[in-house]
Coordinates of C-alpha atoms in Angstrom, one line a residue:
M8 CA -11.4 25.9 -11.0
I9 CA -12.7 22.4 -11.3
E10 CA -14.1 23.0 -14.7
Y11 CA -10.5 24.2 -15.8
M12 CA -9.1 20.6 -14.5
T13 CA -11.5 18.8 -16.2
N14 CA -10.9 20.5 -19.1
S15 CA -7.2 19.8 -19.0
L16 CA -7.8 16.2 -18.4
E17 CA -9.8 15.9 -21.0
I18 CA -7.2 17.4 -23.8
L19 CA -4.5 15.3 -22.1
S20 CA -6.5 12.1 -22.4
K21 CA -6.2 12.5 -25.9
L22 CA -2.4 12.4 -26.0
P23 CA -1.5 9.1 -24.9
F24 CA 2.4 9.7 -26.3
F25 CA 2.5 12.2 -23.4
Y26 CA 0.6 10.7 -20.3
Y27 CA 1.9 7.5 -20.4
P28 CA 5.7 8.3 -20.1
F29 CA 4.5 11.2 -17.6
I30 CA 2.5 8.5 -15.6
F31 CA 5.8 6.1 -15.9
V32 CA 8.1 8.7 -14.5
I33 CA 5.9 10.1 -11.5
S34 CA 5.2 6.7 -10.6
L35 CA 9.0 5.8 -10.4
L36 CA 9.6 8.8 -8.2
V37 CA 6.1 7.9 -6.2
G38 CA 7.9 4.6 -5.7
S39 CA 11.2 5.8 -4.8
F40 CA 9.0 7.6 -2.0
L41 CA 7.1 4.3 -1.1
N42 CA 10.1 2.7 -0.2
V43 CA 10.5 5.4 2.6
V44 CA 7.4 4.9 3.6
I45 CA 7.4 1.4 4.1
F46 CA 10.9 1.5 5.8
R47 CA 10.1 4.4 8.0
T48 CA 6.5 4.2 9.0
P49 CA 7.0 1.0 11.6
K50 CA 9.5 2.8 12.8
I51 CA 7.5 6.3 13.6
L52 CA 5.1 3.7 15.1
E53 CA 7.5 2.6 17.4
Q54 CA 8.6 5.5 18.4
N55 CA 5.3 7.0 18.9
Y56 CA 4.4 3.7 21.1
K57 CA 7.1 4.1 23.2
I58 CA 6.5 7.8 24.1
E59 CA 2.9 7.1 24.7
C60 CA 4.0 4.4 27.0
A61 CA 5.9 6.6 28.7
E62 CA 3.5 9.4 29.4
I63 CA 1.0 6.3 30.6
L64 CA 3.6 5.0 33.0
E65 CA 4.3 8.7 33.8
M66 CA 7.9 8.6 33.2
D67 CA 8.7 12.1 32.7
Q68 CA 12.5 11.9 32.1
V69 CA 12.2 9.0 29.3
T70 CA 9.2 11.1 27.5
L71 CA 11.0 14.2 27.6
E72 CA 14.1 12.5 26.1
A73 CA 12.2 10.6 23.5
K74 CA 10.6 14.1 22.6
N75 CA 13.6 16.0 22.6
N76 CA 16.3 13.9 21.5
P77 CA 17.0 14.8 17.5
Q78 CA 19.3 11.6 17.2
E79 CA 16.3 9.3 18.1
S80 CA 13.5 11.2 16.6
I81 CA 12.6 10.1 13.1
S82 CA 9.8 10.9 10.5
L83 CA 9.2 10.5 6.7
A84 CA 11.1 13.7 6.0
F85 CA 13.9 13.6 8.8
P86 CA 16.5 12.6 9.0
P87 CA 17.9 12.7 5.7
S88 CA 18.5 9.0 3.9
T89 CA 21.7 7.2 5.1
C90 CA 23.4 3.9 4.5
P91 CA 22.5 1.7 6.9
K92 CA 25.9 0.3 6.9
C93 CA 28.1 3.2 7.2
N94 CA 25.4 6.0 7.9
T95 CA 26.7 8.1 5.0
K96 CA 24.0 10.3 3.6
I97 CA 22.9 9.5 0.4
K98 CA 23.5 12.3 -2.1
P99 CA 20.5 13.4 -4.5
W100 CA 21.9 12.5 -7.6
H101 CA 22.2 8.6 -5.8
N102 CA 18.8 8.5 -5.2
I103 CA 17.2 8.7 -8.6
P104 CA 15.0 5.7 -9.3
I105 CA 16.3 2.5 -11.1
I106 CA 19.0 4.8 -12.9
S107 CA 21.1 5.5 -9.7
Y108 CA 20.9 1.9 -8.3
F109 CA 21.9 0.1 -11.8
L110 CA 24.2 2.7 -13.7
L111 CA 25.6 4.9 -10.8
L112 CA 25.8 2.7 -7.8
K113 CA 25.5 -0.6 -9.6
G114 CA 23.8 -1.9 -6.7
K115 CA 26.2 -0.6 -3.9
C116 CA 26.8 1.9 -1.3
H117 CA 29.0 4.4 -3.2
N118 CA 30.9 5.0 0.1
C119 CA 31.4 1.6 1.6
K120 CA 30.5 -0.4 -1.3
N121 CA 28.1 -2.8 0.5
P122 CA 25.5 -3.9 -1.3
I123 CA 22.2 -2.5 -1.5
S124 CA 19.0 -4.3 -1.6
I125 CA 17.4 -5.2 -4.8
R126 CA 13.7 -4.8 -3.5
Y127 CA 14.3 -1.2 -3.7
P128 CA 14.4 -0.5 -7.5
I129 CA 11.6 -3.8 -8.1
I130 CA 9.1 -1.5 -5.9
E131 CA 10.0 1.6 -8.0
L132 CA 9.8 -0.5 -11.0
A133 CA 6.7 -2.1 -10.1
T134 CA 4.8 0.9 -8.8
S135 CA 5.6 2.5 -12.3
L136 CA 4.1 -0.5 -14.1
I137 CA 1.0 -1.1 -12.3
S138 CA 0.5 2.5 -12.2
V139 CA 0.6 2.6 -16.4
L140 CA -1.5 -0.2 -16.4
T141 CA -4.4 1.2 -14.4
I142 CA -4.3 4.3 -16.5
Y143 CA -4.5 2.5 -19.4
L144 CA -7.4 0.2 -18.2
L145 CA -9.4 3.4 -16.4
G146 CA -8.1 6.5 -19.0
F147 CA -6.4 9.3 -18.3
T148 CA -9.2 10.7 -15.8
G149 CA -10.1 11.9 -12.6
S150 CA -11.4 8.8 -11.6
G151 CA -8.4 7.1 -13.1
L152 CA -5.9 9.2 -11.0
L153 CA -7.6 8.9 -7.9
A154 CA -7.5 5.0 -8.5
L155 CA -3.7 5.3 -8.2
L156 CA -3.9 7.1 -5.0
L157 CA -5.2 3.5 -4.0
L158 CA -2.8 1.5 -5.7
W159 CA 0.3 3.4 -3.9
T160 CA -1.3 3.0 -0.6
L161 CA -2.0 -0.6 -1.2
V162 CA 1.7 -1.0 -2.3
S163 CA 2.8 0.4 0.8
L164 CA 0.6 -1.6 3.2
T165 CA 1.7 -4.8 1.2
M166 CA 5.3 -4.1 2.0
I167 CA 4.8 -3.1 5.6
D168 CA 2.6 -6.2 6.3
I169 CA 5.3 -8.4 4.7
D170 CA 8.2 -6.5 6.8
T171 CA 6.4 -6.5 10.3
Y172 CA 3.1 -8.2 10.2
L173 CA 1.1 -4.6 10.8
L174 CA -1.2 -2.9 8.5
P175 CA -0.5 0.5 10.4
D176 CA -4.1 2.5 11.3
N177 CA -2.3 5.9 9.6
L178 CA -2.8 4.3 6.4
T179 CA -5.8 2.3 6.5
L180 CA -7.9 4.7 7.8
P181 CA -7.1 7.6 5.6
L182 CA -7.6 5.2 2.7
L183 CA -11.1 4.0 3.8
W184 CA -12.2 7.6 4.6
L185 CA -10.9 8.8 1.2
G186 CA -12.9 6.2 -0.3
L187 CA -16.2 7.4 1.1
I188 CA -15.6 11.0 0.4
I189 CA -14.8 10.2 -3.0
N190 CA -18.1 8.0 -3.5
S191 CA -19.8 10.9 -2.0
F192 CA -19.5 12.3 -5.5
G193 CA -20.6 8.9 -7.0
V194 CA -17.0 8.4 -8.6
F195 CA -16.8 4.7 -8.3
T196 CA -19.9 3.8 -6.6
D197 CA -22.6 5.3 -5.1
L198 CA -22.3 6.7 -0.9
S199 CA -24.6 3.9 0.3
S200 CA -22.6 1.2 -1.3
A201 CA -19.4 2.8 -0.2
L202 CA -20.9 2.8 3.6
W203 CA -22.3 -0.7 3.5
G204 CA -19.0 -1.9 1.5
A205 CA -16.7 -0.3 4.9
I206 CA -19.3 -1.8 7.1
A207 CA -19.1 -5.4 5.3
G208 CA -15.4 -5.5 4.8
Y209 CA -14.9 -5.0 8.3
G210 CA -17.7 -7.0 9.7
S211 CA -17.3 -9.9 7.8
L212 CA -13.2 -10.7 8.6
W213 CA -14.1 -9.6 12.1
G214 CA -17.0 -12.7 12.3
V215 CA -14.1 -14.9 10.6
F216 CA -11.8 -13.6 13.5
W217 CA -14.1 -14.3 16.4
L218 CA -15.4 -17.9 14.6
F219 CA -11.7 -19.1 14.1
K220 CA -10.7 -17.9 17.7
I221 CA -13.9 -19.8 19.5
V222 CA -13.1 -22.8 17.6
T223 CA -9.3 -23.1 17.9
G224 CA -8.6 -20.6 20.7
K225 CA -6.1 -18.5 18.3
E226 CA -6.3 -15.3 16.4
G227 CA -6.1 -16.0 12.9
M228 CA -5.8 -12.7 11.6
G229 CA -5.1 -9.0 12.8
Y230 CA -7.4 -5.9 13.2
G231 CA -5.8 -4.3 10.4
D232 CA -7.0 -6.6 8.1
F233 CA -10.6 -5.7 8.9
K234 CA -9.7 -2.2 8.2
L235 CA -7.8 -2.8 4.9
L236 CA -11.1 -4.5 3.8
A237 CA -13.5 -2.0 5.2
A238 CA -11.2 0.5 2.9
L239 CA -11.7 -1.6 -0.1
G240 CA -15.2 -1.6 0.4
A241 CA -15.6 2.2 0.8
W242 CA -14.0 2.5 -2.6
M243 CA -15.8 -0.1 -4.4
G244 CA -18.8 -0.9 -2.9
W245 CA -20.2 -3.9 -0.9
Q246 CA -20.8 -5.8 -4.2
F247 CA -17.4 -6.7 -4.2
I248 CA -16.5 -8.0 -0.8
P249 CA -17.4 -11.5 -1.6
L250 CA -15.4 -11.3 -4.8
I251 CA -12.5 -9.7 -2.9
I252 CA -12.4 -12.4 -0.2
I253 CA -12.7 -15.3 -2.9
L254 CA -9.9 -13.5 -4.9
S255 CA -7.8 -13.3 -1.4
S256 CA -8.0 -16.9 -0.8
F257 CA -6.9 -17.6 -4.2
V258 CA -3.9 -15.3 -4.2
G259 CA -3.0 -16.6 -0.8
A260 CA -3.4 -20.6 -1.8
F261 CA -1.6 -19.6 -5.1
I262 CA 1.9 -17.8 -3.2
G263 CA 1.6 -19.9 -0.1
I264 CA 1.9 -23.1 -2.2
A265 CA 4.6 -21.7 -4.4
G266 CA 6.5 -20.5 -1.4
I267 CA 6.6 -24.1 0.1
I268 CA 7.4 -25.6 -3.2
I269 CA 9.8 -23.0 -4.7
L270 CA 11.5 -21.3 -2.0
G271 CA 11.0 -24.6 0.5
R272 CA 9.2 -22.1 3.0
D273 CA 8.0 -23.9 6.3
K274 CA 4.0 -24.1 6.3
N275 CA 4.2 -23.6 9.9
I276 CA 5.3 -20.0 9.8
P277 CA 2.7 -17.3 9.8
I278 CA 1.9 -15.4 6.7
P279 CA 0.2 -11.8 6.9
F280 CA -3.1 -11.8 5.3
G281 CA -2.9 -7.9 4.0
P282 CA -1.0 -8.6 0.7
Y283 CA -3.4 -11.2 0.0
L284 CA -6.4 -8.9 0.3
A285 CA -4.5 -6.0 -1.6
I286 CA -3.9 -7.7 -4.6
A287 CA -7.0 -9.3 -4.7
G288 CA -8.7 -5.8 -3.9
W289 CA -6.9 -4.3 -6.9
I290 CA -7.7 -7.1 -9.3
A291 CA -11.6 -6.8 -8.3
F292 CA -11.0 -2.6 -8.6
L293 CA -9.6 -3.5 -12.3
C294 CA -11.8 -6.4 -13.7
G295 CA -13.9 -6.9 -10.9
D296 CA -17.0 -6.2 -13.2
Q297 CA -16.2 -8.2 -15.6
L298 CA -15.2 -11.3 -13.3
I299 CA -18.5 -10.9 -11.7
N300 CA -20.3 -10.9 -15.2
Y301 CA -18.2 -13.9 -16.5
Y302 CA -19.4 -15.6 -13.6
L303 CA -23.3 -14.7 -13.9
D304 CA -22.8 -15.8 -17.3
S305 CA -21.6 -19.2 -16.9
L306 CA -24.3 -19.6 -14.5
I307 CA -27.2 -19.1 -17.6

């Protein structure tokens, strides 16, 4: 089976006129699903927290109602997507990525005509374009397709962190374990480098967190950031941790200054660090070797 899949990928890798459109369309569909993940994951976490708190406090009736009330229960698949304004169910043909928003709905709910956020098609299109770029750089190979899983998870984590200042464990931890499993086969790095990458990623930010807290008495970042960097280390190896940290600082500084100058953002408003880590991690994943080699060559 594995040999058959390998041979199929080798054949398809010679047909760019086929796989680029294929990746583009599939990633549009994935981007549409990621919108659901981004919107519902925090709500699912809140729902689960309420149930757990009720169980701990022995609030049996509250727990029973939270578990059994179909109106309150939410998952990635249930209930069906609806308009947040009028609660009308979204028809399947109104959920076609990009096309439905601009051509069929023209940016408004079909029923109540309230505007639909432009961010939904933006996430779909951005996911698709970055996915195509990833396959262009890594090739239509097994490793290239695995890299898409990393990319799609980073997109979800980025938007969730922007919305809620959370990096959910149910995304960061599976990403970490998947990186270790993949690299047990030496796909992106060796297992030893992946293991120490996870340790170095978590430990480095954990140390910064406590140093900052001891000096200032404040918490500068959350534990989700530690886990995200640990996951990136598991995918790339410990060698890339310093590069990711440096790049995330540059990305954060650039976006922060741009936000203050262009959008007039208050510099005292806290900014989630997860998106900077995700962007820096993806840059390092795609061209980290070239950046490191360029830096080393400049020292000679």
